[in-house]
Amino acid sequence: MNHKTIGMFAHVDAGKTTFAEQLLYHTNSIRERGRVDHKDAYLDSHDIERARGITVFADQAVMSYKGSTYYLIDTPGHVDFSPEMERAVQVMDYAILIISAVEGVQGHTETVWQLLHKHRIPTFFFINKTDRVGADADRVIEEIRMHLTEDVCMLTGNFADGEIGEALLESMAEQDEQLLETFIAGTGDQAFWLRTLQAKIRGHQLFPCASGSALQDIGVVEFLDQLHLLTTVDYDRQAPFGGRVYKIRHDHNGVRLTFIKALSGTLKVRDELCYRGGDVQICEKVTRLLIFNGSKSHTVDQVSAGDLFALTGLSSAEAGQGLGIYSDKLAYELVPTLTSKVIFADSLNAKDVLKAFRILDAEDPSLNVIWEESLQEIHIHVMGLIQLEVLEQLVAERFGIGVSFGSPEILYKETIGSTVNGYGHFEPLKHYAEVHLRLEPGERGSGITFVNACHVSDLSVGNQNLVRTHLYERDHHGLLTGMPLTDIRITLLKGGAHNEHTHGGDFREAAFRALRQGLEKAENLLMEPYYDFKIKVEADDMGRVLSDIQRASGQFDPPQTTTAHAVITGRVPVATFMKYSTELASFTHGRGSVHFVFGGYDRCHNEQEVIERKGYRKDADPLYSSSSIFCAKGHGYTVAWDEAEAKMHLL
């Protein structure tokens, strides 16, 4: 039996959840079709989703159709929950992108498309709401060709009978000279053209498109036949087991559920499953296997390649983690650009609140929960205000804890602009460790990378690994604002230990001091998040938009213009442009649109102003010290960073 994972995507309010309800109904997975406005949609099962009328969590349903099993994942359509959507993307075999026939291609539609295109997920378009006043499917097709892909093709023919229409054959033939010759000669039968169409869709060369109305159940059954006929999968169930984690949840008893897509082989209850946990190989036994269908689940004895399932027994596997024969871990690019403080009553134990947020952090790693020990504060990373509102409700419902959040602030980062060596020595009485590091500017977006150039004759392999582990165990503060360091290449040059007095924690102290001492000598740079934007306006509004971009310290490419419209692309700091969509809608009377994509970090446009506003005192940070500790006459003493290098033992 074929097992296919299909993802549902759309800009918010395009009708995605209603479309999913129709698919489930027509495959006899549900008896009655729910509606978002009636708060009874099958896949929007959480109270928060039903109250708000939006999808927040990437939940799944199971449906069977003509001998195939489909796992349907309904992903969030609101930009604040994009990380949840991205984590689900990478386990999908195919995607359905719903676009409103009235609103057309919108900002988040482009974000979704770029994500699907990057990961080469074969995609079907469905133009929805064709029954609405103002609907124009032909206009939407042109928008898809202009803003998403020119390789979109309308589905024509009777797919229930396996018949491909003439117009669709022409679309395929136009892409390939050999196919064109076959088409003209009339030598290819329907089976040949079906295989060819399946291959082109799977190969990301053609993107089928249909239209209809999910609410009125127009075109849905026809689309289901098309989806069934044109999607193929090829999983190896005889190979050793391999899978990918795409979601972490906890049940009502607090038991950790690891959601996995099986990519090869078979997995049974009591099997041992191995994965990488940092630098360590972890092997744990599977205690339960579950298949989820909406909010319900049932246990099974085994799962095979192509299955989407949850298990218990894994203690620390994270989203993106490969399991079994897959040892890599995926990185995600839709990351928050805002940070906010968690506010709670003095009567609450801070550690209890932190425990609750640690659980949420396991389920949504983009939160990046940080405990500021010196301030006794919890800070989180977020995408926007709607996410904070949902989190407030979620924490109250799940943990019975009342919290609120401080106003979101821009999440700045720091890096260096010069290469330096840093030295750290830690030698209070009966302790000893020395670490020498080279710090170099890294590529934008590379984060913290580590290179080991230390010879085993200088420092044992075990102690070298300790240095690496400690450097990766937490975010490191920069000197300008105390914000996290990024885009730095750290090389371990030398290290020293003592046979009797060195303990594991000594290398943590020495490595942190070496890093901090190097920062003291480097050119420190403040970084801020940037948007890559695309703005569409009428030609008369172009001058105003270009002026706004310059005023916001942004840059733009030469505008693409027609007699009536202009499309402007460029790059601008998030801090100056995060509220621009409201301003644009106001002066264009709703006729202009702006599309933002996170464009990474770059030099802060108002560095000195931010540094002064933050008021960070590098010498008053209790977690970090750039000085070193040496020992003389049985007592440890502190040596300032600018004098410590001369006292190092390994120079």
XYZ file of C-alpha atoms in Angstrom:
651
model
C 0.000 0.000 0.000
C 1.254 3.486 -0.863
C 1.632 5.877 2.084
C 1.831 9.521 1.039
C 2.306 12.613 3.211
C 0.475 15.669 1.859
C 0.909 19.139 3.342
C -1.764 21.851 3.247
C -0.552 25.454 2.916
C -2.130 28.877 2.405
C -2.134 32.508 3.375
C -4.492 32.959 6.313
C -8.216 33.020 5.326
C -7.672 31.422 1.902
C -9.885 28.465 2.881
C -7.227 25.853 3.632
C -8.906 24.230 6.632
C -12.286 24.113 4.844
C -10.594 22.408 1.888
C -9.000 19.862 4.246
C -12.430 19.136 5.758
C -13.774 18.329 2.292
C -10.914 15.939 1.537
C -11.476 14.126 4.830
C -15.219 13.934 4.201
C -14.896 12.551 0.675
C -12.471 9.865 1.853
C -14.887 8.832 4.641
C -12.406 9.910 7.311
C -15.050 12.104 8.964
C -18.837 11.834 8.906
C -19.627 15.539 8.917
C -17.752 18.492 7.497
C -16.740 21.089 10.065
C -16.250 24.780 9.442
C -13.809 27.292 10.864
C -16.566 29.805 11.578
C -18.609 27.106 13.326
C -15.552 26.204 15.439
C -15.847 22.483 14.682
C -13.110 21.872 12.077
C -11.560 18.413 12.529
C -7.925 19.512 12.302
C -8.379 22.718 14.302
C -9.065 20.659 17.410
C -7.401 22.877 20.009
C -9.563 25.377 21.900
C -7.175 28.190 20.941
C -7.532 27.395 17.227
C -11.316 27.203 17.400
C -11.612 30.426 19.379
C -9.363 32.372 16.997
C -10.428 30.695 13.754
C -6.821 30.101 12.658
C -4.523 27.081 12.491
C -1.768 27.295 15.105
C -0.453 23.722 15.309
C 0.595 21.440 12.438
C -1.757 18.537 13.143
C -2.334 15.494 10.993
C -5.181 13.309 9.803
C -5.258 9.957 8.050
C -7.388 9.257 5.003
C -7.637 6.357 2.548
C -8.582 6.663 -1.109
C -8.579 3.988 -3.812
C -6.002 1.802 -2.075
C -3.622 4.546 -0.931
C -3.159 5.926 2.572
C -2.685 9.683 2.896
C -1.304 11.519 5.903
C -2.697 15.042 5.669
C -0.861 17.791 7.595
C -2.716 21.083 8.027
C -0.086 23.787 8.607
C -0.524 27.271 10.127
C -1.287 30.052 7.672
C -0.398 32.985 9.936
C 3.150 34.332 9.673
C 3.602 34.251 13.483
C 3.525 30.451 13.352
C 5.792 30.006 10.324
C 8.429 27.990 12.263
C 5.756 25.359 13.035
C 5.002 25.203 9.317
C 8.672 24.932 8.317
C 9.338 22.017 10.671
C 6.537 20.057 8.994
C 7.603 20.876 5.408
C 10.654 18.667 5.390
C 8.754 15.398 5.912
C 6.211 15.973 3.120
C 5.990 14.074 -0.139
C 3.693 16.628 -1.797
C 2.088 19.963 -0.966
C -1.237 21.619 -1.782
C -1.027 25.418 -1.870
C -4.446 27.056 -1.586
C -4.844 30.532 -3.114
C -7.972 32.677 -2.894
C -9.542 33.496 -6.264
C -10.423 36.913 -4.849
C -7.263 38.036 -3.014
C -4.836 36.127 -5.269
C -1.154 35.677 -4.427
C -0.574 37.363 -1.062
C 2.501 38.032 1.043
C 2.545 34.792 3.013
C 1.759 32.835 -0.160
C 5.159 33.852 -1.507
C 6.879 32.892 1.766
C 5.272 29.445 1.626
C 6.150 28.998 -2.041
C 9.797 29.925 -1.505
C 10.019 27.411 1.339
C 8.442 24.637 -0.729
C 10.615 25.539 -3.706
C 13.799 25.514 -1.607
C 13.062 22.025 -0.289
C 11.862 20.847 -3.698
C 8.454 19.708 -2.479
C 6.234 18.843 -5.482
C 3.312 21.252 -5.266
C -0.316 21.347 -6.455
C -2.149 24.676 -6.602
C -5.859 24.988 -5.854
C -7.522 28.319 -6.599
C -10.290 28.486 -4.008
C -13.405 30.614 -3.483
C -14.296 30.821 -7.187
C -17.940 31.294 -6.088
C -17.165 34.611 -4.374
C -17.897 38.061 -5.809
C -14.687 39.388 -7.367
C -13.216 35.937 -7.997
C -11.006 35.695 -11.083
C -9.158 32.386 -11.495
C -7.486 33.490 -14.744
C -6.010 36.545 -13.016
C -4.682 34.348 -10.197
C -3.045 32.013 -12.717
C -1.220 35.004 -14.184
C -0.152 36.099 -10.687
C 1.219 32.613 -10.026
C 3.180 32.776 -13.275
C 4.477 36.254 -12.445
C 5.310 35.879 -8.746
C 5.762 32.143 -8.099
C 6.498 29.948 -11.123
C 5.967 29.995 -14.876
C 5.661 26.196 -14.850
C 2.097 26.129 -13.506
C -0.330 24.146 -15.678
C -4.118 23.786 -15.456
C -5.353 20.241 -14.913
C -7.627 19.175 -17.763
C -9.128 15.797 -18.542
C -11.121 13.110 -16.768
C -8.668 11.935 -14.122
C -11.180 9.538 -12.566
C -10.766 7.510 -15.785
C -7.031 8.219 -16.099
C -7.504 10.567 -19.054
C -5.177 13.576 -19.521
C -6.654 16.530 -21.411
C -5.209 17.980 -24.605
C -4.274 21.341 -23.036
C -2.256 19.609 -20.334
C -0.444 17.500 -22.931
C 0.506 20.692 -24.750
C 1.888 22.209 -21.519
C 4.168 19.200 -21.054
C 5.227 19.132 -24.688
C 6.223 22.810 -24.621
C 8.888 22.037 -21.977
C 10.694 19.270 -23.867
C 11.640 18.884 -27.562
C 11.381 15.083 -27.487
C 7.960 15.280 -25.876
C 6.934 17.842 -28.477
C 7.890 15.424 -31.262
C 5.953 12.629 -29.547
C 2.937 14.899 -29.143
C 2.958 16.023 -32.780
C 3.464 12.472 -34.029
C 0.720 11.184 -31.731
C 2.817 8.151 -30.776
C 2.458 8.390 -26.992
C -0.481 6.630 -25.344
C -2.244 7.775 -22.171
C -0.054 5.517 -19.971
C 3.099 7.135 -21.390
C 1.796 10.650 -20.796
C 0.636 9.766 -17.282
C 4.099 8.440 -16.349
C 5.681 11.546 -17.863
C 3.359 13.900 -15.983
C 3.977 12.075 -12.698
C 7.741 12.332 -13.229
C 7.618 16.047 -14.070
C 5.523 16.826 -10.997
C 7.763 14.774 -8.742
C 10.839 16.333 -10.353
C 9.610 19.863 -9.576
C 9.267 20.704 -13.277
C 5.494 21.116 -13.519
C 3.022 22.396 -10.937
C -0.591 21.334 -11.564
C -3.401 23.775 -10.802
C -7.129 23.295 -10.311
C -9.905 25.594 -9.137
C -13.211 25.471 -7.297
C -14.871 26.288 -4.009
C -14.122 24.316 -0.877
C -17.074 25.809 0.980
C -19.518 24.881 -1.794
C -17.763 21.553 -2.506
C -17.040 22.518 -6.107
C -14.048 20.868 -7.783
C -12.862 19.040 -4.645
C -13.662 15.461 -5.704
C -12.127 16.095 -9.131
C -8.998 17.432 -7.440
C -8.860 14.363 -5.182
C -8.859 12.108 -8.249
C -6.097 14.203 -9.789
C -4.041 14.085 -6.602
C -4.455 10.320 -6.339
C -3.458 9.660 -9.930
C -0.523 12.070 -10.161
C 1.308 11.422 -6.848
C 3.789 8.578 -6.513
C 6.180 7.557 -3.735
C 9.027 5.073 -3.585
C 10.097 4.042 -0.083
C 12.446 1.150 0.693
C 10.866 -0.953 3.416
C 13.652 -3.548 3.236
C 16.438 -1.143 4.221
C 17.441 -0.469 7.856
C 15.146 1.935 9.650
C 15.659 5.648 9.149
C 13.408 8.552 10.059
C 13.160 12.268 10.696
C 11.684 14.020 13.761
C 9.339 16.835 12.772
C 7.444 17.618 15.976
C 7.621 17.199 19.758
C 4.505 17.206 21.909
C 3.562 16.128 25.447
C 0.361 14.248 26.279
C -1.998 15.172 29.128
C 0.182 13.168 31.539
C 3.319 15.035 30.505
C 4.762 12.091 28.544
C 7.031 13.227 25.715
C 5.763 12.279 22.242
C 8.246 12.323 19.368
C 6.550 12.672 15.961
C 8.490 11.050 13.131
C 8.317 10.431 9.401
C 9.629 6.946 8.578
C 11.887 7.266 5.520
C 13.132 3.682 5.236
C 12.777 0.246 6.807
C 10.512 -0.874 9.628
C 10.372 0.001 13.333
C 8.767 -2.116 16.064
C 7.928 -1.601 19.717
C 10.962 -2.445 21.919
C 13.385 -1.759 19.035
C 16.408 0.353 19.936
C 16.623 3.671 18.127
C 19.861 5.675 17.930
C 20.436 9.356 17.248
C 22.968 12.093 17.901
C 22.547 14.183 21.041
C 25.181 16.900 20.669
C 28.495 15.042 20.449
C 27.078 11.856 21.957
C 25.391 8.903 20.300
C 22.177 8.129 22.215
C 20.373 4.791 21.926
C 16.957 4.305 23.563
C 14.163 1.742 23.320
C 10.823 2.494 21.724
C 8.106 1.896 24.325
C 4.990 2.794 22.291
C 4.101 3.518 18.668
C 1.035 5.623 17.876
C -0.775 6.746 14.736
C -2.514 10.101 15.197
C -5.687 11.101 13.405
C -6.658 14.597 14.498
C -6.770 14.642 18.292
C -7.255 10.859 18.487
C -4.590 8.175 18.383
C -4.250 4.398 18.442
C -1.277 2.183 19.190
C 0.363 -0.096 16.635
C 3.012 -2.797 16.879
C 5.136 -1.525 14.008
C 5.497 1.213 11.399
C 7.154 1.212 7.995
C 8.712 3.604 5.506
C 6.218 6.281 4.500
C 4.352 6.243 7.821
C 3.798 9.359 9.915
C 3.690 8.371 13.590
C 4.549 9.258 17.177
C 6.489 7.245 19.719
C 7.418 7.295 23.387
C 10.815 6.374 24.782
C 13.090 9.023 23.277
C 14.194 11.530 25.901
C 15.942 14.258 23.936
C 15.542 13.896 20.146
C 14.671 17.303 18.668
C 12.751 18.531 15.631
C 14.846 18.095 12.495
C 16.870 15.255 14.039
C 17.660 12.252 11.872
C 17.152 8.829 13.418
C 18.515 5.377 12.640
C 20.522 5.506 9.411
C 20.045 9.301 9.250
C 22.463 11.063 11.614
C 22.160 14.678 10.444
C 20.048 17.432 11.940
C 18.219 19.952 9.769
C 18.546 23.688 10.277
C 15.572 26.036 9.949
C 15.598 29.486 8.367
C 12.282 31.005 9.513
C 13.567 32.353 12.814
C 12.130 34.983 15.167
C 13.512 38.518 15.052
C 11.900 39.694 18.299
C 12.561 38.990 21.963
C 10.219 39.391 24.908
C 10.392 39.043 28.693
C 8.030 36.672 30.497
C 6.171 38.534 33.266
C 4.684 36.598 36.188
C 3.537 37.252 39.759
C 6.107 37.418 42.565
C 4.157 34.684 44.345
C 5.115 32.200 41.619
C 8.337 30.232 41.803
C 10.493 31.318 38.868
C 11.842 27.787 38.455
C 8.299 26.406 38.048
C 7.552 28.963 35.349
C 10.870 28.178 33.664
C 10.047 24.448 33.726
C 6.810 25.124 31.846
C 8.617 27.204 29.228
C 11.306 24.521 28.846
C 8.532 22.108 27.851
C 7.197 24.624 25.319
C 10.763 25.170 24.083
C 11.105 21.444 23.344
C 7.908 21.649 21.287
C 8.845 24.902 19.549
C 12.664 25.316 19.464
C 12.317 28.749 17.838
C 11.247 30.106 21.263
C 14.875 29.710 22.378
C 13.938 30.125 26.058
C 16.703 31.895 27.999
C 17.046 32.077 31.773
C 18.876 35.227 32.850
C 20.289 34.109 36.176
C 21.509 37.517 37.306
C 18.115 39.129 36.654
C 16.020 36.091 37.573
C 14.147 36.624 34.297
C 12.901 34.422 31.465
C 13.259 35.697 27.899
C 11.875 34.128 24.727
C 12.188 34.716 20.989
C 8.957 35.308 19.060
C 7.639 36.094 15.594
C 4.961 38.611 16.606
C 2.155 39.779 18.888
C -0.354 37.075 17.906
C 2.119 34.407 18.984
C 2.470 36.074 22.390
C -1.314 36.149 22.826
C -1.522 32.439 21.998
C 1.361 31.605 24.344
C -0.323 33.443 27.205
C -3.460 31.372 26.745
C -1.485 28.157 26.234
C 0.518 28.535 29.444
C -2.664 29.198 31.430
C -4.485 26.180 29.975
C -1.685 23.627 30.145
C 0.184 24.628 33.281
C -2.293 26.715 35.233
C 0.176 29.602 35.308
C -0.806 33.194 34.641
C 1.830 35.041 32.607
C 2.043 38.088 30.394
C 4.836 39.390 28.206
C 6.843 42.555 27.866
C 6.621 44.530 24.638
C 8.571 42.670 21.929
C 11.950 44.176 21.148
C 14.290 43.663 18.215
C 16.598 40.689 18.731
C 20.067 42.100 18.109
C 23.213 40.009 17.815
C 26.938 40.699 17.892
C 29.951 39.543 15.916
C 33.540 40.601 15.245
C 35.227 42.287 12.314
C 38.848 41.269 12.955
C 40.874 38.142 13.725
C 42.332 37.850 17.223
C 43.673 35.242 19.628
C 42.042 34.810 23.019
C 43.676 33.329 26.117
C 42.035 31.907 29.214
C 43.654 30.454 32.333
C 41.780 29.006 35.336
C 43.945 27.978 38.306
C 42.439 28.492 41.730
C 43.866 26.098 44.316
C 43.648 22.449 43.117
C 42.215 23.381 39.721
C 43.998 23.886 36.398
C 43.106 24.530 32.761
C 44.456 26.793 30.022
C 42.876 27.397 26.611
C 44.099 29.350 23.577
C 41.562 30.229 20.881
C 41.652 32.035 17.558
C 38.532 34.088 16.765
C 37.782 34.976 13.142
C 34.819 36.684 11.456
C 32.505 34.029 9.988
C 30.199 34.161 6.999
C 26.845 35.848 7.508
C 24.369 33.341 8.870
C 27.005 30.775 9.846
C 26.485 31.141 13.604
C 29.267 29.840 15.851
C 31.535 27.314 14.155
C 34.358 25.362 15.782
C 37.650 24.103 14.326
C 40.154 21.997 16.231
C 43.813 22.735 15.428
C 45.159 21.498 18.772
C 47.650 18.637 18.708
C 47.026 15.639 20.917
C 50.509 16.075 22.417
C 49.368 19.461 23.799
C 45.961 18.353 25.071
C 44.189 14.989 25.203
C 41.346 14.312 22.768
C 38.915 14.077 25.682
C 39.835 17.532 26.948
C 39.738 18.954 23.419
C 36.171 17.657 23.115
C 35.355 19.252 26.481
C 36.393 22.655 25.151
C 34.192 22.193 22.080
C 31.228 21.028 24.173
C 31.477 23.975 26.553
C 31.689 26.518 23.724
C 28.448 25.134 22.250
C 26.528 24.634 25.492
C 24.989 28.124 25.626
C 24.712 31.446 23.857
C 27.658 33.761 24.471
C 27.243 37.468 25.184
C 28.885 40.168 23.103
C 30.623 43.146 24.690
C 28.541 45.947 23.165
C 25.011 45.126 24.319
C 25.230 41.671 25.882
C 23.347 40.202 22.906
C 24.179 36.711 21.576
C 27.336 36.240 19.532
C 27.025 34.935 15.984
C 29.030 34.432 12.787
C 32.331 33.677 14.518
C 34.763 30.899 13.631
C 36.523 29.635 16.781
C 39.695 27.569 16.447
C 41.211 25.701 19.395
C 44.961 26.319 19.133
C 46.377 24.967 22.391
C 45.292 23.752 25.783
C 46.857 22.673 29.027
C 45.760 20.345 31.836
C 47.187 18.936 35.085
C 47.225 15.197 35.812
C 45.794 15.627 39.315
C 44.116 19.002 39.578
C 42.172 19.358 36.315
C 38.419 18.788 36.449
C 35.838 19.019 33.631
C 34.478 22.346 34.785
C 37.945 23.880 34.645
C 37.893 23.830 30.850
C 34.515 25.534 30.826
C 36.008 28.398 32.840
C 39.176 28.590 30.769
C 37.351 28.403 27.405
C 34.817 31.093 28.336
C 37.576 33.381 29.605
C 39.609 32.821 26.419
C 36.602 33.702 24.278
C 35.849 36.806 26.299
C 39.507 37.903 26.359
C 39.619 37.617 22.565
C 36.479 39.746 22.244
C 38.134 42.461 24.327
C 40.819 42.794 21.637
C 38.578 42.398 18.573
C 36.599 44.910 16.530
C 33.103 44.261 17.883
C 30.100 44.806 15.595
C 26.394 45.073 16.393
C 24.055 43.139 14.057
C 20.331 43.541 13.467
C 17.771 41.479 11.516
C 16.823 42.540 7.989
C 13.816 41.955 5.778
C 14.031 41.155 2.095
C 10.873 42.843 0.816
C 8.692 43.022 -2.266
C 6.233 45.908 -2.471
C 3.521 46.165 -5.134
C 1.810 49.539 -5.596
C 0.140 51.648 -8.218
C 2.595 53.731 -10.231
C 1.496 56.987 -8.578
C 2.517 55.654 -5.141
C 6.010 54.525 -6.175
C 7.772 57.780 -5.244
C 6.321 57.735 -1.726
C 7.424 54.120 -1.207
C 10.985 54.765 -2.411
C 11.227 57.738 -0.063
C 9.943 55.610 2.850
C 12.556 52.930 2.163
C 15.395 55.449 2.178
C 14.078 57.023 5.365
C 14.031 53.551 6.950
C 17.752 53.024 6.110
C 16.850 50.428 3.488
C 18.086 49.735 -0.019
C 16.077 48.956 -3.147
C 16.695 47.566 -6.605
C 15.568 49.388 -9.756
C 11.743 49.154 -9.686
C 9.918 46.996 -12.224
C 7.205 49.171 -13.711
C 4.264 48.992 -16.068
C 2.026 51.880 -17.075
C -0.153 51.317 -14.003
C 1.890 49.435 -11.397
C 5.341 49.146 -9.829
C 7.072 46.280 -8.039
C 9.907 47.280 -5.699
C 12.312 44.809 -4.101
C 15.096 45.450 -1.631
C 16.417 45.055 1.880
C 15.602 47.005 5.031
C 16.132 46.725 8.819
C 13.279 44.988 10.639
C 13.362 47.694 13.329
C 12.415 50.469 10.922
C 9.956 48.558 8.732
C 8.125 46.042 10.913
C 4.950 48.177 10.995
C 5.105 49.382 7.405
C 2.348 47.100 6.101
C -0.215 49.115 8.088
C 1.175 52.412 6.804
C 1.222 51.144 3.211
C -2.363 49.936 3.415
C -3.404 53.352 4.708
C -1.943 55.609 2.021
C -2.669 53.185 -0.854
C -6.227 52.646 0.421
C -5.616 48.892 0.564
C -4.416 48.636 -3.040
C -0.732 48.201 -2.163
C 0.835 45.043 -0.757
C 4.122 44.226 0.931
C 5.783 40.830 1.321
C 8.525 40.325 3.917
C 11.011 37.462 4.178
C 13.622 37.235 6.910
C 16.878 38.180 5.190
C 19.376 37.334 7.916
C 21.517 39.623 10.075
C 23.759 42.485 8.985
C 25.403 45.627 10.396
C 23.109 47.649 12.612
C 22.099 50.908 10.939
C 22.059 52.864 14.235
C 24.663 50.983 16.242
C 25.672 53.710 18.694
C 22.076 54.613 19.495
C 21.231 50.987 20.322
C 24.371 50.524 22.428
C 23.507 53.582 24.504
C 19.884 52.509 24.876
C 20.793 49.000 26.022
C 23.248 50.321 28.614
C 25.088 47.009 28.910
C 28.073 47.018 31.277
C 30.478 44.310 30.167
C 32.382 44.335 33.467
C 29.185 43.754 35.453
C 28.082 40.556 33.676
C 28.431 37.852 36.348
C 28.362 34.978 33.856
C 31.297 36.233 31.849
C 34.755 37.369 32.762
C 37.619 38.230 30.450
C 40.184 38.010 33.246
C 42.117 34.859 34.160
C 42.897 33.235 37.478
C 46.436 32.135 38.350
C 47.860 30.544 41.494
C 50.835 31.638 43.620
C 51.848 30.541 47.118
C 48.746 28.382 47.529
C 46.260 31.129 46.624
C 44.436 32.019 43.438
C 44.551 35.598 42.173
C 42.863 37.426 39.305
C 44.740 38.947 36.375
C 42.969 41.445 34.101
C 42.445 40.529 30.433
C 45.032 42.967 29.104
C 47.740 41.542 31.373
C 46.789 37.852 31.323
C 48.368 36.944 27.988
C 51.889 37.578 29.255
C 51.356 35.131 32.131
C 50.059 32.184 30.084
C 51.973 28.931 30.627
C 51.806 27.634 27.045
C 53.167 30.649 25.152
